[in-house]
């Protein structure tokens, strides 16, 4: 349940602060300060929606309904198919950038809703639970309010789940530290609220487009591999065919069984030897976060540093802010976020500015201005001299 403005004002008064921060403010500023200016400084009404936010919202809502037992497991594939059909029949719906991206995205999530694990068991859960985080440094307070996707307590730990329909490439190495800031921040809030030790707080990303493939090695031990859900059988080709060969199947038989398994994206079909199929199984791909006192302490400092940077940015007057943005954050059409997802750079306002800028350079109406005509009609030798 989202907190009301009245509740937020009370929190401000109780904590002695004049503003409440949200993690979306921080992530927006990090992604694109131009977008931050549009949303939080100019306070313009912004359409943040795109094909990923719309499908992501459906996925969050549906899996949360499943854990609240509002829908059954058998309902999940039907709900997904219905949503996709509704999207396909909407002529105004946002679209994917390519047919390949569309196919992979939809097939992966279709598989998720057919085979997802129950990550909460029979435990009592809460979805979209408000969490308050109070950070303080040198007498200055930074109060955050956020909402946890799913939270529940089992026999050993307090569990915080966050559902992601993003690509796992953005959640590896140094990128994981950036992506996990929000969930770690919520862990700090729960630690402050309950005094539960950090070591007893478990935070996970459920990477919905992927699964963990468990396979039995020749030495009898199990190993794992994280794969896109729609391609998990395909990626097991070498391992599967090796097992079939050792079971006495000819090369032609191996190919036939493998091709059918890839077509079905499953090993559960008539003809596939049960003793082979039982050497593979899949589970949800989960990323565990480091929730330690040291890690959360470092995060707190990083978050407060970013808040201070935003406050410094907001203190600039209009002209100073524009100059700062133009100098430090010029538009990069090769940046995927800016070109496809940024609310500012995909807005009509920005497109109109680009048109005006191009017309002013070209003299209007796409004609070359007199001042620049000599430059643009120079021969190659002259151009080489200009740029050397």
Coordinates of C-alpha atoms in Angstrom, one line a residue:
X1 CA 0.0 0.0 0.0
X2 CA 1.4 3.4 -1.0
X3 CA 1.7 6.0 1.7
X4 CA -0.5 9.0 1.5
X5 CA 0.8 12.6 1.3
X6 CA -0.5 13.1 4.8
X7 CA 1.6 10.2 6.1
X8 CA 4.7 11.4 4.3
X9 CA 4.3 14.9 5.8
X10 CA 4.1 13.3 9.3
X11 CA 7.3 11.4 8.6
X12 CA 9.0 14.6 7.6
X13 CA 7.9 16.2 10.8
X14 CA 8.9 13.2 13.0
X15 CA 12.4 13.0 11.4
X16 CA 12.9 16.7 11.1
X17 CA 13.5 16.8 7.4
X18 CA 12.1 18.9 4.6
X19 CA 12.1 16.2 1.9
X20 CA 11.7 12.5 1.5
X21 CA 13.9 10.7 -1.0
X22 CA 13.0 7.8 -3.3
X23 CA 15.4 5.5 -5.0
X24 CA 13.8 6.3 -8.3
X25 CA 15.1 9.8 -7.9
X26 CA 18.6 8.5 -7.5
X27 CA 18.4 6.0 -10.4
X28 CA 16.9 8.7 -12.7
X29 CA 19.8 11.1 -11.9
X30 CA 22.3 8.3 -12.5
X31 CA 20.7 7.2 -15.8
X32 CA 20.3 10.7 -17.2
X33 CA 20.4 14.1 -15.4
X34 CA 18.4 15.6 -18.2
X35 CA 15.5 13.3 -17.4
X36 CA 15.9 14.2 -13.7
X37 CA 15.6 17.9 -14.5
X38 CA 12.5 17.3 -16.5
X39 CA 10.8 15.1 -13.9
X40 CA 12.0 16.5 -10.5
X41 CA 13.1 20.1 -11.2
X42 CA 10.8 21.3 -13.9
X43 CA 8.1 18.9 -12.6
X44 CA 6.7 18.2 -16.0
X45 CA 4.2 15.4 -16.6
X46 CA 6.3 12.7 -18.1
X47 CA 5.3 9.5 -19.8
X48 CA 7.8 6.9 -18.4
X49 CA 6.2 4.0 -20.1
X50 CA 7.9 1.7 -22.6
X51 CA 7.4 -1.9 -23.7
X52 CA 9.7 -3.1 -20.9
X53 CA 8.0 -1.1 -18.1
X54 CA 4.6 -2.3 -19.3
X55 CA 5.5 -6.0 -19.5
X56 CA 7.5 -5.6 -16.3
X57 CA 4.5 -4.3 -14.4
X58 CA 2.4 -7.2 -15.5
X59 CA 5.0 -9.7 -14.5
X60 CA 5.4 -8.1 -11.0
X61 CA 1.7 -7.9 -10.4
X62 CA 1.0 -11.5 -11.6
X63 CA 3.8 -13.2 -9.6
X64 CA 2.8 -11.2 -6.6
X65 CA -0.9 -12.3 -7.0
X66 CA 0.4 -15.9 -7.2
X67 CA 2.3 -15.6 -3.9
X68 CA -0.8 -14.0 -2.3
X69 CA -2.8 -17.0 -3.6
X70 CA -5.1 -14.8 -5.6
X71 CA -4.3 -16.9 -8.7
X72 CA -3.2 -20.5 -8.9
X73 CA -0.2 -22.0 -10.7
X74 CA -2.3 -23.3 -13.5
X75 CA -3.7 -19.7 -14.1
X76 CA -0.2 -18.2 -14.7
X77 CA 0.3 -19.4 -18.4
X78 CA -3.3 -18.4 -19.3
X79 CA -2.8 -14.9 -17.8
X80 CA 0.5 -14.5 -19.7
X81 CA -1.1 -15.6 -23.0
X82 CA -4.0 -13.3 -22.5
X83 CA -1.8 -10.3 -21.7
X84 CA 0.4 -10.9 -24.8
X85 CA -2.7 -11.2 -27.0
X86 CA -4.1 -8.0 -25.6
X87 CA -0.8 -6.3 -26.3
X88 CA -0.6 -7.6 -29.9
X89 CA -4.1 -6.4 -30.6
X90 CA -3.4 -2.9 -29.3
X91 CA -2.3 -0.7 -32.3
X92 CA -0.9 2.0 -29.9
X93 CA 1.1 -0.4 -27.7
X94 CA 4.9 0.2 -27.3
X95 CA 7.0 -2.2 -29.4
X96 CA 10.3 -3.9 -29.1
X97 CA 13.3 -2.6 -31.2
X98 CA 13.6 -5.8 -33.3
X99 CA 11.7 -9.0 -34.0
X100 CA 14.5 -11.0 -32.5
X101 CA 14.4 -9.1 -29.2
X102 CA 10.7 -9.5 -29.1
X103 CA 10.7 -13.2 -29.7
X104 CA 13.4 -13.9 -27.1
X105 CA 11.7 -11.7 -24.4
X106 CA 8.3 -13.1 -24.9
X107 CA 9.4 -16.8 -25.1
X108 CA 11.6 -16.5 -22.0
X109 CA 8.7 -15.0 -19.9
X110 CA 6.2 -17.5 -21.3
X111 CA 8.5 -20.2 -20.0
X112 CA 8.7 -18.5 -16.6
X113 CA 5.0 -18.4 -16.1
X114 CA 4.8 -22.1 -17.0
X115 CA 7.7 -23.4 -14.9
X116 CA 8.5 -20.8 -12.1
X117 CA 9.3 -22.1 -8.7
X118 CA 7.3 -21.2 -5.6
X119 CA 10.0 -19.1 -3.8
X120 CA 7.9 -18.4 -0.7
X121 CA 6.4 -21.8 0.1
X122 CA 3.6 -21.6 2.6
X123 CA 5.0 -18.6 4.5
X124 CA 3.0 -15.4 5.1
X125 CA 4.1 -12.7 2.7
X126 CA 3.6 -9.0 2.1
X127 CA 3.8 -7.4 -1.3
X128 CA 4.8 -3.7 -2.0
X129 CA 5.5 -3.2 1.7
X130 CA 6.6 0.3 2.6
X131 CA 10.1 0.6 4.0
X132 CA 11.6 3.6 5.6
X133 CA 15.4 4.2 5.6
X134 CA 17.0 6.9 7.8
X135 CA 20.6 7.7 6.9
X136 CA 22.6 10.3 8.8
X137 CA 26.0 12.0 8.4
X138 CA 27.4 15.0 10.2
X139 CA 24.0 15.8 11.6
X140 CA 22.4 15.7 8.2
X141 CA 19.5 13.3 7.6
X142 CA 18.5 11.6 4.4
X143 CA 15.1 9.8 4.7
X144 CA 14.0 7.4 2.1
X145 CA 10.7 5.6 1.5
X146 CA 10.5 2.6 -0.8
X147 CA 8.4 -0.4 -1.5
X148 CA 9.6 -4.0 -1.3
X149 CA 8.3 -6.3 -4.1
X150 CA 7.8 -9.3 -1.7
X151 CA 8.9 -9.8 1.9
X152 CA 8.5 -12.9 4.1
X153 CA 10.1 -14.5 7.1
X154 CA 11.0 -18.2 7.1
X155 CA 12.5 -20.3 9.9
X156 CA 15.9 -18.7 9.5
X157 CA 15.8 -15.4 7.8
X158 CA 13.9 -12.3 6.7
X159 CA 13.7 -12.6 2.9
X160 CA 13.4 -9.7 0.4
X161 CA 12.6 -10.6 -3.2
X162 CA 12.9 -8.3 -6.2
X163 CA 11.6 -9.5 -9.6
X164 CA 13.6 -8.5 -12.7
X165 CA 12.7 -8.9 -16.3
X166 CA 16.1 -7.4 -17.3
X167 CA 19.0 -9.1 -19.0
X168 CA 21.5 -10.7 -16.6
X169 CA 24.4 -9.0 -18.3
X170 CA 23.5 -5.9 -16.4
X171 CA 23.7 -7.8 -13.1
X172 CA 27.2 -9.1 -13.2
X173 CA 30.6 -7.8 -12.0
X174 CA 30.7 -4.1 -11.1
X175 CA 27.2 -3.6 -12.6
X176 CA 25.6 -5.8 -9.9
X177 CA 26.8 -3.3 -7.2
X178 CA 24.8 -0.5 -9.0
X179 CA 21.7 -2.7 -9.6
X180 CA 21.6 -3.9 -6.0
X181 CA 21.7 -0.5 -4.4
X182 CA 17.9 -0.3 -4.0
X183 CA 17.4 -3.7 -2.5
X184 CA 20.4 -3.2 -0.1
X185 CA 18.9 0.1 0.9
X186 CA 15.7 -1.7 1.8
X187 CA 17.6 -4.2 3.8
X188 CA 19.1 -1.3 5.8
X189 CA 15.6 -0.1 6.4
X190 CA 14.4 -3.5 7.7
X191 CA 17.4 -3.8 9.9
X192 CA 16.7 -0.3 11.4
X193 CA 13.0 -1.2 11.9
X194 CA 13.4 -4.7 13.4
X195 CA 17.0 -4.7 14.6
X196 CA 17.4 -8.1 12.8
X197 CA 21.2 -8.7 12.2
X198 CA 22.3 -8.2 8.6
X199 CA 23.4 -11.8 8.5
X200 CA 19.8 -12.9 9.0
X201 CA 18.5 -10.8 6.1
X202 CA 18.4 -12.5 2.7
X203 CA 18.0 -10.4 -0.5
X204 CA 17.5 -12.0 -3.9
X205 CA 16.8 -11.0 -7.5
X206 CA 14.5 -13.4 -9.3
X207 CA 15.8 -13.0 -12.9
X208 CA 12.6 -14.0 -14.6
X209 CA 14.0 -14.4 -18.2
X210 CA 16.5 -17.0 -17.0
X211 CA 16.7 -20.3 -15.3
X212 CA 19.5 -22.3 -13.6
X213 CA 20.1 -25.6 -15.3
X214 CA 21.2 -28.4 -13.0
X215 CA 23.0 -31.3 -14.7
X216 CA 24.7 -34.4 -13.5
X217 CA 28.4 -34.7 -14.4
X218 CA 30.1 -37.9 -15.3
X219 CA 31.7 -38.1 -11.8
X220 CA 28.2 -38.2 -10.3
X221 CA 28.3 -34.7 -9.0
X222 CA 25.8 -32.0 -9.9
X223 CA 26.8 -28.7 -11.6
X224 CA 24.8 -25.7 -12.8
X225 CA 24.6 -23.3 -15.7
X226 CA 22.5 -20.1 -16.0
X227 CA 20.7 -19.9 -19.3
X228 CA 17.9 -18.0 -21.1
X229 CA 14.7 -20.0 -20.4
X230 CA 13.8 -20.3 -24.1
X231 CA 17.2 -21.8 -25.0
X232 CA 18.1 -24.0 -22.0
X233 CA 17.8 -27.3 -23.8
X234 CA 19.7 -25.9 -26.8
X235 CA 22.6 -24.8 -24.6
X236 CA 22.8 -28.4 -23.2
X237 CA 23.5 -29.9 -26.6
X238 CA 27.0 -31.3 -25.9
X239 CA 26.1 -32.6 -22.5
X240 CA 22.8 -34.2 -23.6
X241 CA 24.3 -35.9 -26.7
X242 CA 27.3 -37.2 -24.7
X243 CA 24.9 -38.9 -22.3
X244 CA 22.8 -40.3 -25.1
X245 CA 25.9 -41.6 -26.8
X246 CA 27.1 -43.4 -23.6
X247 CA 23.6 -44.9 -23.4
X248 CA 24.1 -46.6 -26.8
X249 CA 22.2 -44.2 -29.1
X250 CA 23.6 -43.7 -32.6
X251 CA 24.5 -40.3 -33.9
X252 CA 21.3 -40.1 -35.9
X253 CA 19.2 -41.1 -32.9
X254 CA 21.0 -38.5 -30.8
X255 CA 20.3 -35.8 -33.3
X256 CA 16.6 -36.7 -33.6
X257 CA 16.0 -36.7 -29.8
X258 CA 17.9 -33.5 -29.4
X259 CA 16.0 -31.7 -32.2
X260 CA 12.7 -32.7 -30.6
X261 CA 13.9 -31.6 -27.2
X262 CA 14.9 -28.2 -28.6
X263 CA 11.5 -27.9 -30.3
X264 CA 9.7 -28.6 -27.1
X265 CA 12.3 -26.9 -24.9
X266 CA 11.9 -29.9 -22.6
X267 CA 13.3 -33.3 -21.9
X268 CA 9.9 -34.6 -20.7
X269 CA 8.5 -36.4 -23.8
X270 CA 8.0 -39.9 -25.1
X271 CA 11.2 -41.3 -26.5
X272 CA 13.6 -39.4 -24.3
X273 CA 15.1 -42.0 -21.9
X274 CA 13.9 -41.3 -18.3
X275 CA 17.4 -42.0 -16.9
X276 CA 18.8 -39.3 -19.2
X277 CA 16.0 -36.7 -18.5
X278 CA 16.5 -37.2 -14.8
X279 CA 20.0 -35.9 -15.0
X280 CA 18.8 -32.4 -15.9
X281 CA 16.4 -30.1 -14.1
X282 CA 15.8 -26.4 -13.9
X283 CA 15.1 -23.8 -11.2
X284 CA 14.6 -20.1 -11.1
X285 CA 17.8 -18.1 -11.6
X286 CA 18.3 -16.2 -8.3
X287 CA 21.1 -13.7 -7.6
X288 CA 21.9 -13.4 -3.9
X289 CA 23.2 -10.1 -2.6
X290 CA 25.9 -9.4 0.0
X291 CA 23.9 -8.1 3.0
X292 CA 26.6 -7.6 5.6
X293 CA 27.2 -4.7 7.9
X294 CA 30.3 -3.6 6.0
X295 CA 28.6 -3.8 2.6
X296 CA 25.6 -1.8 3.9
X297 CA 27.8 0.8 5.5
X298 CA 29.6 1.4 2.3
X299 CA 26.3 1.6 0.4
X300 CA 25.0 4.2 2.9
X301 CA 28.0 6.5 2.2
X302 CA 27.5 6.0 -1.5
X303 CA 23.8 6.9 -1.4
X304 CA 24.4 10.0 0.7
X305 CA 27.2 11.1 -1.7
X306 CA 24.7 10.8 -4.5
X307 CA 22.1 12.8 -2.6
X308 CA 24.6 15.5 -2.0
X309 CA 25.4 15.6 -5.7
X310 CA 21.7 15.9 -6.6
X311 CA 21.3 18.7 -4.0
X312 CA 24.3 20.5 -5.6
X313 CA 22.7 20.1 -9.0
X314 CA 19.3 21.4 -7.9
X315 CA 21.0 24.5 -6.4
X316 CA 22.1 25.7 -9.9
X317 CA 19.9 28.3 -11.5
X318 CA 18.3 27.7 -14.8
X319 CA 21.1 28.8 -17.1
X320 CA 23.8 27.2 -15.0
X321 CA 21.9 23.9 -15.0
X322 CA 21.5 24.0 -18.8
X323 CA 25.2 24.8 -19.3
X324 CA 26.2 22.0 -16.8
X325 CA 24.0 19.5 -18.6
X326 CA 25.2 20.5 -22.1
X327 CA 28.8 20.3 -21.1
X328 CA 28.8 17.2 -19.0
X329 CA 25.9 15.2 -20.5
X330 CA 25.6 15.7 -24.2
X331 CA 23.1 13.5 -26.0
X332 CA 24.6 10.2 -27.1
X333 CA 22.4 8.5 -29.7
X334 CA 24.5 5.3 -29.4
X335 CA 23.5 4.9 -25.7
X336 CA 20.6 2.5 -25.6
X337 CA 19.0 4.0 -22.5
X338 CA 19.1 7.6 -23.9
X339 CA 17.8 6.6 -27.4
X340 CA 15.0 4.2 -26.3
X341 CA 14.1 4.5 -22.7
X342 CA 14.9 8.0 -21.4
X343 CA 11.7 10.0 -20.8
X344 CA 13.5 13.2 -21.8
X345 CA 15.4 12.1 -24.9
X346 CA 12.4 10.3 -26.3
X347 CA 10.0 13.2 -25.6
X348 CA 8.5 15.4 -28.2
X349 CA 10.1 18.4 -26.5
X350 CA 13.6 17.0 -27.1
X351 CA 12.7 16.0 -30.7
X352 CA 11.5 19.5 -31.4
X353 CA 14.7 21.0 -30.0
X354 CA 16.8 18.7 -32.2
X355 CA 14.8 19.8 -35.3
X356 CA 15.2 23.4 -34.4
X357 CA 18.9 22.9 -33.9
X358 CA 19.4 21.2 -37.2
X359 CA 17.4 23.9 -39.0
X360 CA 19.4 26.6 -37.4
X361 CA 22.7 24.9 -38.5
X362 CA 21.4 24.2 -42.0
X363 CA 19.7 27.6 -42.4
X364 CA 16.1 26.3 -42.1
X365 CA 14.0 24.1 -44.3
X366 CA 17.0 21.7 -44.6
X367 CA 18.8 24.1 -46.8
X368 CA 22.5 25.0 -46.3
X369 CA 22.9 28.5 -45.0
X370 CA 25.0 31.0 -46.9
X371 CA 27.6 31.1 -44.1
X372 CA 28.2 27.4 -44.2
X373 CA 27.6 26.7 -47.9
X374 CA 31.3 27.1 -48.8
X375 CA 32.3 24.6 -46.1
X376 CA 29.8 22.0 -47.2
X377 CA 30.7 22.3 -50.9
X378 CA 34.5 22.2 -50.4
X379 CA 36.4 19.5 -52.2
X380 CA 38.1 16.6 -50.3
X381 CA 41.5 18.3 -50.3
X382 CA 40.0 21.4 -48.6
X383 CA 38.1 19.3 -46.1
X384 CA 41.3 17.4 -45.2
X385 CA 43.1 20.6 -44.5
X386 CA 40.3 21.8 -42.3
X387 CA 40.3 18.6 -40.1
X388 CA 44.1 18.0 -39.9

